[in-house]
mmCIF file of C-alpha atoms in Angstrom:
data_model
loop_
_atom_site.group_PDB
_atom_site.id
_atom_site.type_symbol
_atom_site.label_atom_id
_atom_site.label_comp_id
_atom_site.label_asym_id
_atom_site.label_seq_id
_atom_site.Cartn_x
_atom_site.Cartn_y
_atom_site.Cartn_z
ATOM 1 C CA MET A 6 0.073 0.192 0.080
ATOM 2 C CA ILE A 7 1.246 3.449 -0.718
ATOM 3 C CA CYS A 8 1.200 6.519 1.433
ATOM 4 C CA GLN A 9 -2.004 8.489 1.167
ATOM 5 C CA GLN A 10 -0.212 11.793 1.492
ATOM 6 C CA CYS A 11 3.263 11.648 -0.529
ATOM 7 C CA GLU A 12 2.182 9.045 -2.867
ATOM 8 C CA VAL A 13 5.519 7.545 -3.321
ATOM 9 C CA ARG A 14 6.582 5.677 -0.104
ATOM 10 C CA PRO A 15 4.929 2.351 1.112
ATOM 11 C CA ALA A 16 2.556 3.141 3.856
ATOM 12 C CA THR A 17 3.834 1.465 7.267
ATOM 13 C CA LEU A 18 1.607 3.140 9.548
ATOM 14 C CA HIS A 19 -2.246 2.475 9.489
ATOM 15 C CA PHE A 20 -4.416 4.777 11.500
ATOM 16 C CA THR A 21 -8.056 4.277 12.147
ATOM 17 C CA ASN A 22 -10.322 6.863 13.677
ATOM 18 C CA VAL A 23 -13.964 6.740 14.737
ATOM 19 C CA VAL A 24 -15.936 9.679 15.389
ATOM 20 C CA ASN A 25 -19.717 9.494 16.014
ATOM 21 C CA GLY A 26 -19.917 6.234 14.405
ATOM 22 C CA ASN A 27 -18.034 7.559 11.355
ATOM 23 C CA LYS A 28 -14.634 5.348 10.478
ATOM 24 C CA THR A 29 -12.123 6.822 8.761
ATOM 25 C CA GLU A 30 -8.763 5.644 7.559
ATOM 26 C CA ALA A 31 -5.212 6.996 7.293
ATOM 27 C CA HIS A 32 -2.269 4.917 5.846
ATOM 28 C CA LEU A 33 0.928 6.942 5.735
ATOM 29 C CA CYS A 34 4.964 6.233 5.590
ATOM 30 C CA GLU A 35 6.647 6.908 8.560
ATOM 31 C CA GLN A 36 8.063 10.691 7.182
ATOM 32 C CA CYS A 37 4.394 11.918 6.440
ATOM 33 C CA ALA A 38 3.612 10.808 10.027
ATOM 34 C CA ALA A 39 6.016 12.715 11.732
ATOM 35 C CA GLU A 40 5.420 15.616 9.448
ATOM 36 C CA SER A 41 1.805 15.730 10.651
ATOM 37 C CA GLY A 42 2.715 16.156 14.279
ATOM 38 C CA ASP A 43 -0.105 15.699 16.905
ATOM 39 C CA VAL A 44 -1.370 12.052 16.893
ATOM 40 C CA PHE A 45 1.240 10.632 14.865
ATOM 41 C CA SER A 46 4.293 11.717 16.624
ATOM 42 C CA ILE A 47 4.446 8.471 18.947
ATOM 43 C CA SER A 48 6.130 6.695 15.427
ATOM 44 C CA SER A 49 8.524 9.419 14.731
ATOM 45 C CA GLN A 50 10.611 9.385 17.812
ATOM 46 C CA GLN A 51 11.695 6.117 18.686
ATOM 47 C CA GLY A 52 9.481 3.624 17.032
ATOM 48 C CA PHE A 53 6.200 2.181 17.823
ATOM 49 C CA SER A 54 5.779 -0.122 20.993
ATOM 50 C CA ILE A 55 3.421 -1.047 23.655
ATOM 51 C CA ASN A 56 5.821 1.024 26.177
ATOM 52 C CA SER A 57 5.169 4.150 23.876
ATOM 53 C CA LEU A 58 1.315 3.284 23.951
ATOM 54 C CA LEU A 59 1.464 2.923 27.372
ATOM 55 C CA ALA A 60 3.411 6.016 28.020
ATOM 56 C CA GLY A 61 1.303 7.885 25.768
ATOM 57 C CA LEU A 62 -1.605 7.117 27.751
ATOM 58 C CA LEU A 63 -0.125 7.738 31.252
ATOM 59 C CA ASN A 64 1.357 11.013 30.019
ATOM 60 C CA PHE A 65 -1.134 12.998 32.418
ATOM 61 C CA GLU A 66 0.988 14.966 34.981
ATOM 62 C CA PRO A 67 0.117 14.243 38.643
ATOM 63 C CA SER A 68 -0.496 17.329 40.592
ATOM 64 C CA ALA A 69 2.410 18.998 42.714
ATOM 65 C CA THR A 70 -0.027 18.938 46.049
ATOM 66 C CA GLY A 71 -0.301 15.641 46.241
ATOM 67 C CA PRO A 72 0.823 13.613 49.479
ATOM 68 C CA ASN A 73 4.235 12.108 47.756
ATOM 69 C CA THR A 74 5.294 15.467 46.319
ATOM 70 C CA ILE A 75 7.144 18.237 47.951
ATOM 71 C CA LYS A 76 6.920 21.701 46.652
ATOM 72 C CA ASN A 77 7.584 21.483 42.739
ATOM 73 C CA GLU A 78 9.635 18.487 43.028
ATOM 74 C CA PRO A 79 9.007 15.253 40.844
ATOM 75 C CA LEU A 80 6.903 12.670 42.370
ATOM 76 C CA ARG A 81 9.987 10.056 42.939
ATOM 77 C CA CYS A 82 9.821 6.353 44.546
ATOM 78 C CA PRO A 83 12.091 6.197 47.785
ATOM 79 C CA THR A 84 13.739 2.902 46.996
ATOM 80 C CA CYS A 85 14.552 2.906 43.140
ATOM 81 C CA GLY A 86 14.623 6.885 42.731
ATOM 82 C CA MET A 87 12.391 6.664 39.543
ATOM 83 C CA THR A 88 10.311 9.459 38.856
ATOM 84 C CA TYR A 89 6.699 9.532 37.620
ATOM 85 C CA HIS A 90 7.771 10.922 34.285
ATOM 86 C CA GLN A 91 10.570 8.230 33.550
ATOM 87 C CA PHE A 92 7.871 5.666 34.353
ATOM 88 C CA SER A 93 5.667 7.546 31.730
ATOM 89 C CA LYS A 94 8.381 7.128 29.359
ATOM 90 C CA VAL A 95 9.389 3.647 30.252
ATOM 91 C CA GLY A 96 5.876 2.214 30.666
ATOM 92 C CA ARG A 97 7.605 0.120 33.365
ATOM 93 C CA PHE A 98 8.125 0.474 37.320
ATOM 94 C CA GLY A 99 11.289 0.176 38.858
ATOM 95 C CA CYS A 100 10.496 -1.694 41.740
ATOM 96 C CA SER A 101 7.718 -3.077 43.852
ATOM 97 C CA ASN A 102 7.676 0.073 45.968
ATOM 98 C CA CYS A 103 6.543 2.056 42.794
ATOM 99 C CA TYR A 104 3.183 0.861 42.790
ATOM 100 C CA GLU A 105 2.473 2.546 46.110
ATOM 101 C CA THR A 106 4.409 5.515 45.377
ATOM 102 C CA PHE A 107 2.521 6.031 41.944
ATOM 103 C CA GLU A 108 -0.652 5.170 43.246
ATOM 104 C CA GLN A 109 -2.406 8.585 43.018
ATOM 105 C CA PRO A 110 -1.789 9.133 39.826
ATOM 106 C CA LEU A 111 -2.550 5.908 38.548
ATOM 107 C CA VAL A 112 -5.789 5.419 40.041
ATOM 108 C CA PRO A 113 -7.777 7.502 37.329
ATOM 109 C CA PHE A 114 -6.369 5.837 34.810
ATOM 110 C CA LEU A 115 -6.667 2.418 35.948
ATOM 111 C CA LYS A 116 -10.363 3.432 36.684
ATOM 112 C CA ARG A 117 -10.693 4.587 32.941
ATOM 113 C CA LEU A 118 -9.129 1.397 31.651
ATOM 114 C CA HIS A 119 -10.983 -1.358 33.670
ATOM 115 C CA GLY A 120 -14.689 0.399 33.782
ATOM 116 C CA GLY A 121 -14.519 1.565 37.079
ATOM 117 C CA ASN A 122 -11.994 -0.764 39.114
ATOM 118 C CA TYR A 123 -8.402 -0.622 39.905
ATOM 119 C CA LEU A 124 -8.047 -3.356 42.465
ATOM 120 C CA HIS A 125 -7.303 -6.915 41.283
ATOM 121 C CA HIS A 126 -9.204 -9.340 43.927
ATOM 122 C CA GLY A 127 -8.079 -12.588 41.683
ATOM 123 C CA LYS A 128 -10.346 -15.512 40.224
ATOM 124 C CA ILE A 129 -12.302 -17.850 42.191
ATOM 125 C CA PRO A 130 -12.360 -21.255 40.396
ATOM 126 C CA LYS A 131 -15.895 -22.569 40.068
ATOM 127 C CA ARG A 132 -15.742 -25.698 41.759
ATOM 128 C CA ILE A 133 -14.631 -24.332 45.067
ATOM 129 C CA GLY A 134 -15.943 -21.074 44.404
ATOM 130 C CA SER A 135 -19.233 -20.857 45.967
ATOM 131 C CA ASN A 136 -18.280 -20.663 49.773
ATOM 132 C CA LEU A 137 -14.940 -18.639 48.980
ATOM 133 C CA HIS A 138 -17.726 -15.944 47.310
ATOM 134 C CA LEU A 139 -20.020 -16.219 50.457
ATOM 135 C CA LYS A 140 -16.627 -15.554 52.538
ATOM 136 C CA LYS A 141 -15.678 -12.501 50.377
ATOM 137 C CA GLU A 142 -19.193 -11.171 50.713
ATOM 138 C CA LEU A 143 -19.104 -11.975 54.446
ATOM 139 C CA GLN A 144 -15.907 -10.004 54.799
ATOM 140 C CA ALA A 145 -17.308 -7.073 52.851
ATOM 141 C CA LEU A 146 -20.055 -6.778 54.863
ATOM 142 C CA ARG A 147 -18.391 -6.943 58.262
ATOM 143 C CA LEU A 148 -16.093 -4.097 56.778
ATOM 144 C CA ASN A 149 -19.390 -1.855 55.510
ATOM 145 C CA LEU A 150 -20.879 -3.116 59.238
ATOM 146 C CA LYS A 151 -17.983 -1.260 60.664
ATOM 147 C CA GLU A 152 -18.225 1.723 58.766
ATOM 148 C CA TYR A 153 -21.875 2.194 59.720
ATOM 149 C CA ILE A 154 -21.124 1.892 63.155
ATOM 150 C CA GLU A 155 -18.202 4.577 63.162
ATOM 151 C CA LYS A 156 -20.647 6.835 61.430
ATOM 152 C CA GLU A 157 -23.409 5.928 64.238
ATOM 153 C CA GLU A 158 -26.004 4.883 61.272
ATOM 154 C CA PHE A 159 -27.252 2.242 63.777
ATOM 155 C CA GLU A 160 -29.998 1.334 61.641
ATOM 156 C CA LYS A 161 -28.274 0.163 58.560
ATOM 157 C CA ALA A 162 -25.645 -1.315 60.850
ATOM 158 C CA ALA A 163 -28.574 -3.261 62.397
ATOM 159 C CA GLU A 164 -29.988 -4.319 58.864
ATOM 160 C CA LEU A 165 -26.337 -5.447 57.601
ATOM 161 C CA ARG A 166 -25.741 -7.403 60.965
ATOM 162 C CA ASP A 167 -28.836 -9.449 60.202
ATOM 163 C CA GLU A 168 -27.662 -9.849 56.786
ATOM 164 C CA ILE A 169 -24.289 -11.000 58.551
ATOM 165 C CA ARG A 170 -26.042 -13.699 60.502
ATOM 166 C CA LEU A 171 -27.937 -15.526 57.601
ATOM 167 C CA LEU A 172 -24.792 -15.553 55.413
ATOM 168 C CA GLU A 173 -23.006 -17.166 58.522
ATOM 169 C CA LYS A 174 -25.850 -19.422 58.967
ATOM 170 C CA LYS A 175 -25.679 -20.447 55.012
ATOM 171 C CA ILE A 176 -22.065 -20.602 55.112
ATOM 172 C CA ASN A 177 -22.255 -23.210 58.385
ATOM 173 C CA ASN A 178 -24.965 -25.193 56.594
ATOM 174 C CA SER A 179 -23.021 -25.644 53.589
ATOM 175 C CA THR A 180 -19.581 -26.569 55.314
ATOM 176 C CA GLY A 181 -20.755 -27.913 58.320
ATOM 177 C CA LYS A 182 -18.219 -25.711 60.617
ATOM 178 C CA GLU A 183 -18.614 -22.524 62.723
ATOM 179 C CA ILE A 184 -16.976 -19.592 61.796
#
């Protein structure tokens, strides 16, 4: 396929844009894509990679007033010294502590990426999942109960207490054990 812009070089980059259900495609060579600027600048710098794509998606700056920053200093991991800017370019963390250090700027991105969820709870095998699922639900209800008690919303706390008791009975009946 030949570049749609210069009509000389082979098209190596293929872009699809969908706006209000209307699909447009652009087939460009690397040189024309670099000259276009805005959307096509990823490929012109160092070649296209998944890391470049991730870095482009993460390329929003964290606020300088967050809990992990000090006046005008970049967000930096205390263990490996990686900054958020370096992470956004590389697309990989430097160490396991980076997850905690960069949590605040990453949460909005992860929520958008995963449809509102940003915590991974793992999968539960179907053959043993019923009791495990009930136990997780019980744990969540107990946390909610604790919150209602702290907020002094005792009517809601009483309703949750009753739900917890029913769920405990259900678990006891299926396993034959006390919790």
